[in-house]
Coordinates of C-alpha atoms in Angstrom, one line a residue:
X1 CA -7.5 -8.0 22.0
X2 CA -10.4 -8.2 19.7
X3 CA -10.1 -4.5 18.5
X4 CA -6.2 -5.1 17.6
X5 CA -7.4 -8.6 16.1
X6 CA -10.2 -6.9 14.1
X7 CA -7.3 -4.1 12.8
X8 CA -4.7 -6.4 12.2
X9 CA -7.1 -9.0 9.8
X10 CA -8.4 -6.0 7.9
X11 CA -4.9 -4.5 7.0
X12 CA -4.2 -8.2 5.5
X13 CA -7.4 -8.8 3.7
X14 CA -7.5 -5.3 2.0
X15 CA -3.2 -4.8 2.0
X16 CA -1.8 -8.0 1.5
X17 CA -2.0 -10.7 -1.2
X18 CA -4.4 -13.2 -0.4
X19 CA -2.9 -16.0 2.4
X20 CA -4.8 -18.6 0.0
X21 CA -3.3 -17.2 -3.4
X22 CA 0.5 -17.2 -2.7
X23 CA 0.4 -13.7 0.2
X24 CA 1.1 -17.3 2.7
X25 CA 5.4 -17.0 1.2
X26 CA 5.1 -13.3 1.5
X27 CA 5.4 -10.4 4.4
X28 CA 2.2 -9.4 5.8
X29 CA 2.1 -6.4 8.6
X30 CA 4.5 -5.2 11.4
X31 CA 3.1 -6.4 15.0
X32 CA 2.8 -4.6 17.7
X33 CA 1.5 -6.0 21.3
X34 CA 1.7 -3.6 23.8
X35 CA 0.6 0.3 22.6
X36 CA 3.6 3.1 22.8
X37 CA 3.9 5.9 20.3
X38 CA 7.4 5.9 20.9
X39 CA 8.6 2.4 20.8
X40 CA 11.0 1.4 17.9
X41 CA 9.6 0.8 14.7
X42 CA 9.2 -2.9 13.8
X43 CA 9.8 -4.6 10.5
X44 CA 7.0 -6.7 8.7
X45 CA 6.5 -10.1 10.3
X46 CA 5.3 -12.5 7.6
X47 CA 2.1 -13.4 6.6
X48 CA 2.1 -16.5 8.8
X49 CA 3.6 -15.1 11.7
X50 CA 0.7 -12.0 11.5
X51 CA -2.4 -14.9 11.6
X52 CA -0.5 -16.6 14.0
X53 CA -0.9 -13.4 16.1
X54 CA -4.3 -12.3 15.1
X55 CA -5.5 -16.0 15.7
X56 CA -4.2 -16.0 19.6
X57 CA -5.9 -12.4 20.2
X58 CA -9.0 -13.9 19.6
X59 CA -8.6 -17.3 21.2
X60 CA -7.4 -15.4 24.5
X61 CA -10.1 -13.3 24.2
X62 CA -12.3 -15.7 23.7
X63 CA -10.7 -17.6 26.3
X64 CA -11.0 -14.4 29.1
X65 CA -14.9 -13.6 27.9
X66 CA -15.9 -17.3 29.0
X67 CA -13.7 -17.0 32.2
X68 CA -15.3 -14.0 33.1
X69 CA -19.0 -15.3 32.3
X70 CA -19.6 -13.0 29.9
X71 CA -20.2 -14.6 26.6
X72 CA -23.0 -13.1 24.4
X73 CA -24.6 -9.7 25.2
X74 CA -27.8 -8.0 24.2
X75 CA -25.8 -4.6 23.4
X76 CA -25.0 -4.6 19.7
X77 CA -22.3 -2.8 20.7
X78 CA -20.4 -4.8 22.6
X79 CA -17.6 -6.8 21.3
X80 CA -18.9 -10.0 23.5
X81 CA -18.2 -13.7 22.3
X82 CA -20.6 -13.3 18.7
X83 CA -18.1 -10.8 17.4
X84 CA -14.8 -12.9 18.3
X85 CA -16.7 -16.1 17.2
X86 CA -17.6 -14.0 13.6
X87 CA -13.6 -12.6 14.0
X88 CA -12.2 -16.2 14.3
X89 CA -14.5 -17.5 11.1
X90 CA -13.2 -14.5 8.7
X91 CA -9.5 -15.4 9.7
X92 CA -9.8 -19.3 9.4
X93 CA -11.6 -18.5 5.9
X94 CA -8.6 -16.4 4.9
X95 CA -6.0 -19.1 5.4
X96 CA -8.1 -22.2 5.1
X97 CA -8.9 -23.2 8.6
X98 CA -11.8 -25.2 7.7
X99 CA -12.1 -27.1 10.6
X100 CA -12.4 -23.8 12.7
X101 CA -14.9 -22.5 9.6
X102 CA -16.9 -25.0 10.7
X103 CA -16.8 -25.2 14.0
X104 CA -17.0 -21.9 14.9
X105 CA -19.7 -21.0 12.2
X106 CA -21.9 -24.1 13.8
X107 CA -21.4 -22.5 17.2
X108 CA -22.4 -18.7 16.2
X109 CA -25.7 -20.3 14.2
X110 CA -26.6 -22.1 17.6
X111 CA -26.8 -19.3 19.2
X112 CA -27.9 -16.7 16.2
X113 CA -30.2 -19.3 14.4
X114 CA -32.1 -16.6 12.5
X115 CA -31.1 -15.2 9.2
X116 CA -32.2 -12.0 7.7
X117 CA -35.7 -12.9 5.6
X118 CA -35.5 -12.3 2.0
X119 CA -37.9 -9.7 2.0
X120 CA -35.5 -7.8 4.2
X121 CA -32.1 -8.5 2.1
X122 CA -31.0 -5.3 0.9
X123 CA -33.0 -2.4 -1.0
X124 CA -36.9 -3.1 -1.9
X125 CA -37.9 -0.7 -4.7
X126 CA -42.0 0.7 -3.6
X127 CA -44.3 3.0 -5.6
X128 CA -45.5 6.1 -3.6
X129 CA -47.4 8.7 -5.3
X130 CA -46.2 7.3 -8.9
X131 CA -42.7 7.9 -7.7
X132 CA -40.4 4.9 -7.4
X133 CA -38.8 4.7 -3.7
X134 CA -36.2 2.6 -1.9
X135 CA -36.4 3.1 2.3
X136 CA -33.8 2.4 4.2
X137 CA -35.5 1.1 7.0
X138 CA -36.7 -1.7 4.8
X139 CA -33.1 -2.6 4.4
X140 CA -31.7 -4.9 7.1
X141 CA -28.1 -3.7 6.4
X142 CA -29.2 -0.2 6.7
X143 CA -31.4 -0.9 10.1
X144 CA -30.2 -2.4 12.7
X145 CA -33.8 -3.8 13.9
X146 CA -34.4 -6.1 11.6
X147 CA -31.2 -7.6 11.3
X148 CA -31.3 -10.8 13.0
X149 CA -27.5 -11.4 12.0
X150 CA -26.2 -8.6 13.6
X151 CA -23.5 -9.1 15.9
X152 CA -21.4 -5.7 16.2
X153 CA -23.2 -2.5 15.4
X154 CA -24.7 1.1 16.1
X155 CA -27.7 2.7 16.7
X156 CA -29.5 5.2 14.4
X157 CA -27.7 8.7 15.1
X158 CA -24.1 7.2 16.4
X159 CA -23.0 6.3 13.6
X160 CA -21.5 8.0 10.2
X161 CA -23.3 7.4 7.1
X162 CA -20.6 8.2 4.6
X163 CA -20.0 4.9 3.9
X164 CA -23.4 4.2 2.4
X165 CA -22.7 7.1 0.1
X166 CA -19.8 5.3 -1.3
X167 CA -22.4 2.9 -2.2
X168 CA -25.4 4.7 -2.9
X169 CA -26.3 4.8 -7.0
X170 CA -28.9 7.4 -5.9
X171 CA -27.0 9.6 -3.5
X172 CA -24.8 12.5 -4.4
X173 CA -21.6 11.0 -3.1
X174 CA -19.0 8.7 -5.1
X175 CA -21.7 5.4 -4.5
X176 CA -23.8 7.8 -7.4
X177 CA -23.4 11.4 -8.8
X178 CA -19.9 10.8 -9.1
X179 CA -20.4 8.0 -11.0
X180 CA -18.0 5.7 -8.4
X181 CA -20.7 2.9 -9.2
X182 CA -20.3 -0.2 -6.8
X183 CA -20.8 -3.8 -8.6
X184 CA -20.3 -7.3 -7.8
X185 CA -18.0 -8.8 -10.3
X186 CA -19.4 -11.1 -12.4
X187 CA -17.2 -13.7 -11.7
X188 CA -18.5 -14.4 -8.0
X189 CA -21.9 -13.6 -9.0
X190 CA -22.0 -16.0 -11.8
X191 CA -21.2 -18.2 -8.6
X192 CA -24.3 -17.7 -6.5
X193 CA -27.0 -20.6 -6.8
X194 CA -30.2 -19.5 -9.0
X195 CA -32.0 -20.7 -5.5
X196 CA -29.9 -18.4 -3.0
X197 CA -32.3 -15.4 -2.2
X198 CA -29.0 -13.1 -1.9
X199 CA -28.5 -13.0 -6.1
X200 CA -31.8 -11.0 -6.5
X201 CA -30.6 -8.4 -4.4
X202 CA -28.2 -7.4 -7.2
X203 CA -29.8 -5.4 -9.6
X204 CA -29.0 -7.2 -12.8
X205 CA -30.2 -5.2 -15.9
X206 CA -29.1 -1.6 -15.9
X207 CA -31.5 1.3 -14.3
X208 CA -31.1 3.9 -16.9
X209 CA -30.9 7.5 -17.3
X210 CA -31.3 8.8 -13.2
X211 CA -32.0 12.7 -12.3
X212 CA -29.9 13.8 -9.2
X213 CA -32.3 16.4 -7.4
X214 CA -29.9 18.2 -5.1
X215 CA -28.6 19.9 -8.9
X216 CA -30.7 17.9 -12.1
X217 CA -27.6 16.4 -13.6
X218 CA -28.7 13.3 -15.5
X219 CA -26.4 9.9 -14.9
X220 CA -26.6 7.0 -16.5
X221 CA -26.8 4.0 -14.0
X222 CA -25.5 0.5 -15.1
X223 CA -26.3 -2.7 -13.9
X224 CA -24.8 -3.4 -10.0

């Protein structure tokens, strides 16, 4: 229930028009609820009928985790209560649940009540040898240890890393050497308080000319 839940709301944030900016008068995605490669194919239910669905997946999940006395675990990879509580948040943000926002944010901060520390918030640049570095395992996104937010994840070694290429200015994937450079737009960043640690994790002024070493091609990397 909370894999199909987890599915189902990413095909409508990333493949439908936003429920909050007019996708709520429009189709959203065909629903399925039992698995059968064979079945008949089913037309698009509409956007309200699809949160309607993913919204009881997770409330039954939730529902059957608590019967069962399971709840929260200590594997990170378990989808245990955190991730449905996280799940049910991300949908009621996307159709402007606030009530639910609120109360289910206030019950996964009772039980997660640290954050990640600003020291920890994405890349730190450190000087070794002359030579401007940026480690990973200073990065709480990119190390599972010191994420103290972390409710679904993998360990080191389980887990592909081709999605931090996409995003990597440095690496040799689309993120960099193919100049695919990921930004925030400006217009949500303009948004962020002066006093929210999270803005100076953006690199605001553009880093330059950058030498890829796996072949010395020069790129030019702008501001993120």
């Amino acid at each position: 229930l909370v894999v199909r839940a987890w599915g189902y709301n990413y095909l409508m944030e990333n493949y439908q028009d936003a429920y909050m900016n007019g996708g709520n008068t429009k189709l959203g995605i065909p629903l399925y609820d039992y698995y059968s490669p064979v079945q008949e194919s089913k037309p698009r239910a509409t956007a309200d009928e699809a949160y309607v669905f993913i919204k009881n997946d997770l409330n039954t999940a939730e529902q059957l985790l608590n019967d069962a006395g399971k709840g929260y675990t200590a594997d990170i990879s378990d989808f245990d209560l955190g991730v449905v509580n996280y799940l049910q948040v991300r949908v009621a943000l996307a159709t402007g649940d606030w009530s639910t926002v609120i109360q289910k944010s206030n019950t996964l901060l009772a039980k997660y009540p640290n954050l990640i520390s600003e020291s920890a918030y994405g890349a730190t640049l450190d000087t070794v040898n002359g030579e401007v570095e940026i480690r990973p395992e200073k990065n709480a996104f990119l190390n599972t240890a010191i994420n103290p937010e972390l409710i679904f994840g993998f360990q080191a070694g389980e887990a592909s890393t081709l999605h931090n290429a996409w995003y990597n200015p440095f690496g040799q994937s689309y993120g960099g050497l193919n100049e695919g450079f990921a930004r925030i737009d400006e217009r949500l960043y303009n948004q962020i308080s002066t006093n929210d640690v999270r803005k100076s994790a953006f690199m605001n002024q553009p880093w330059g000319d950058y030498t890829y070493a796996s072949n010395g091609v020069v790129r030019n990397i702008p501001d993120l």
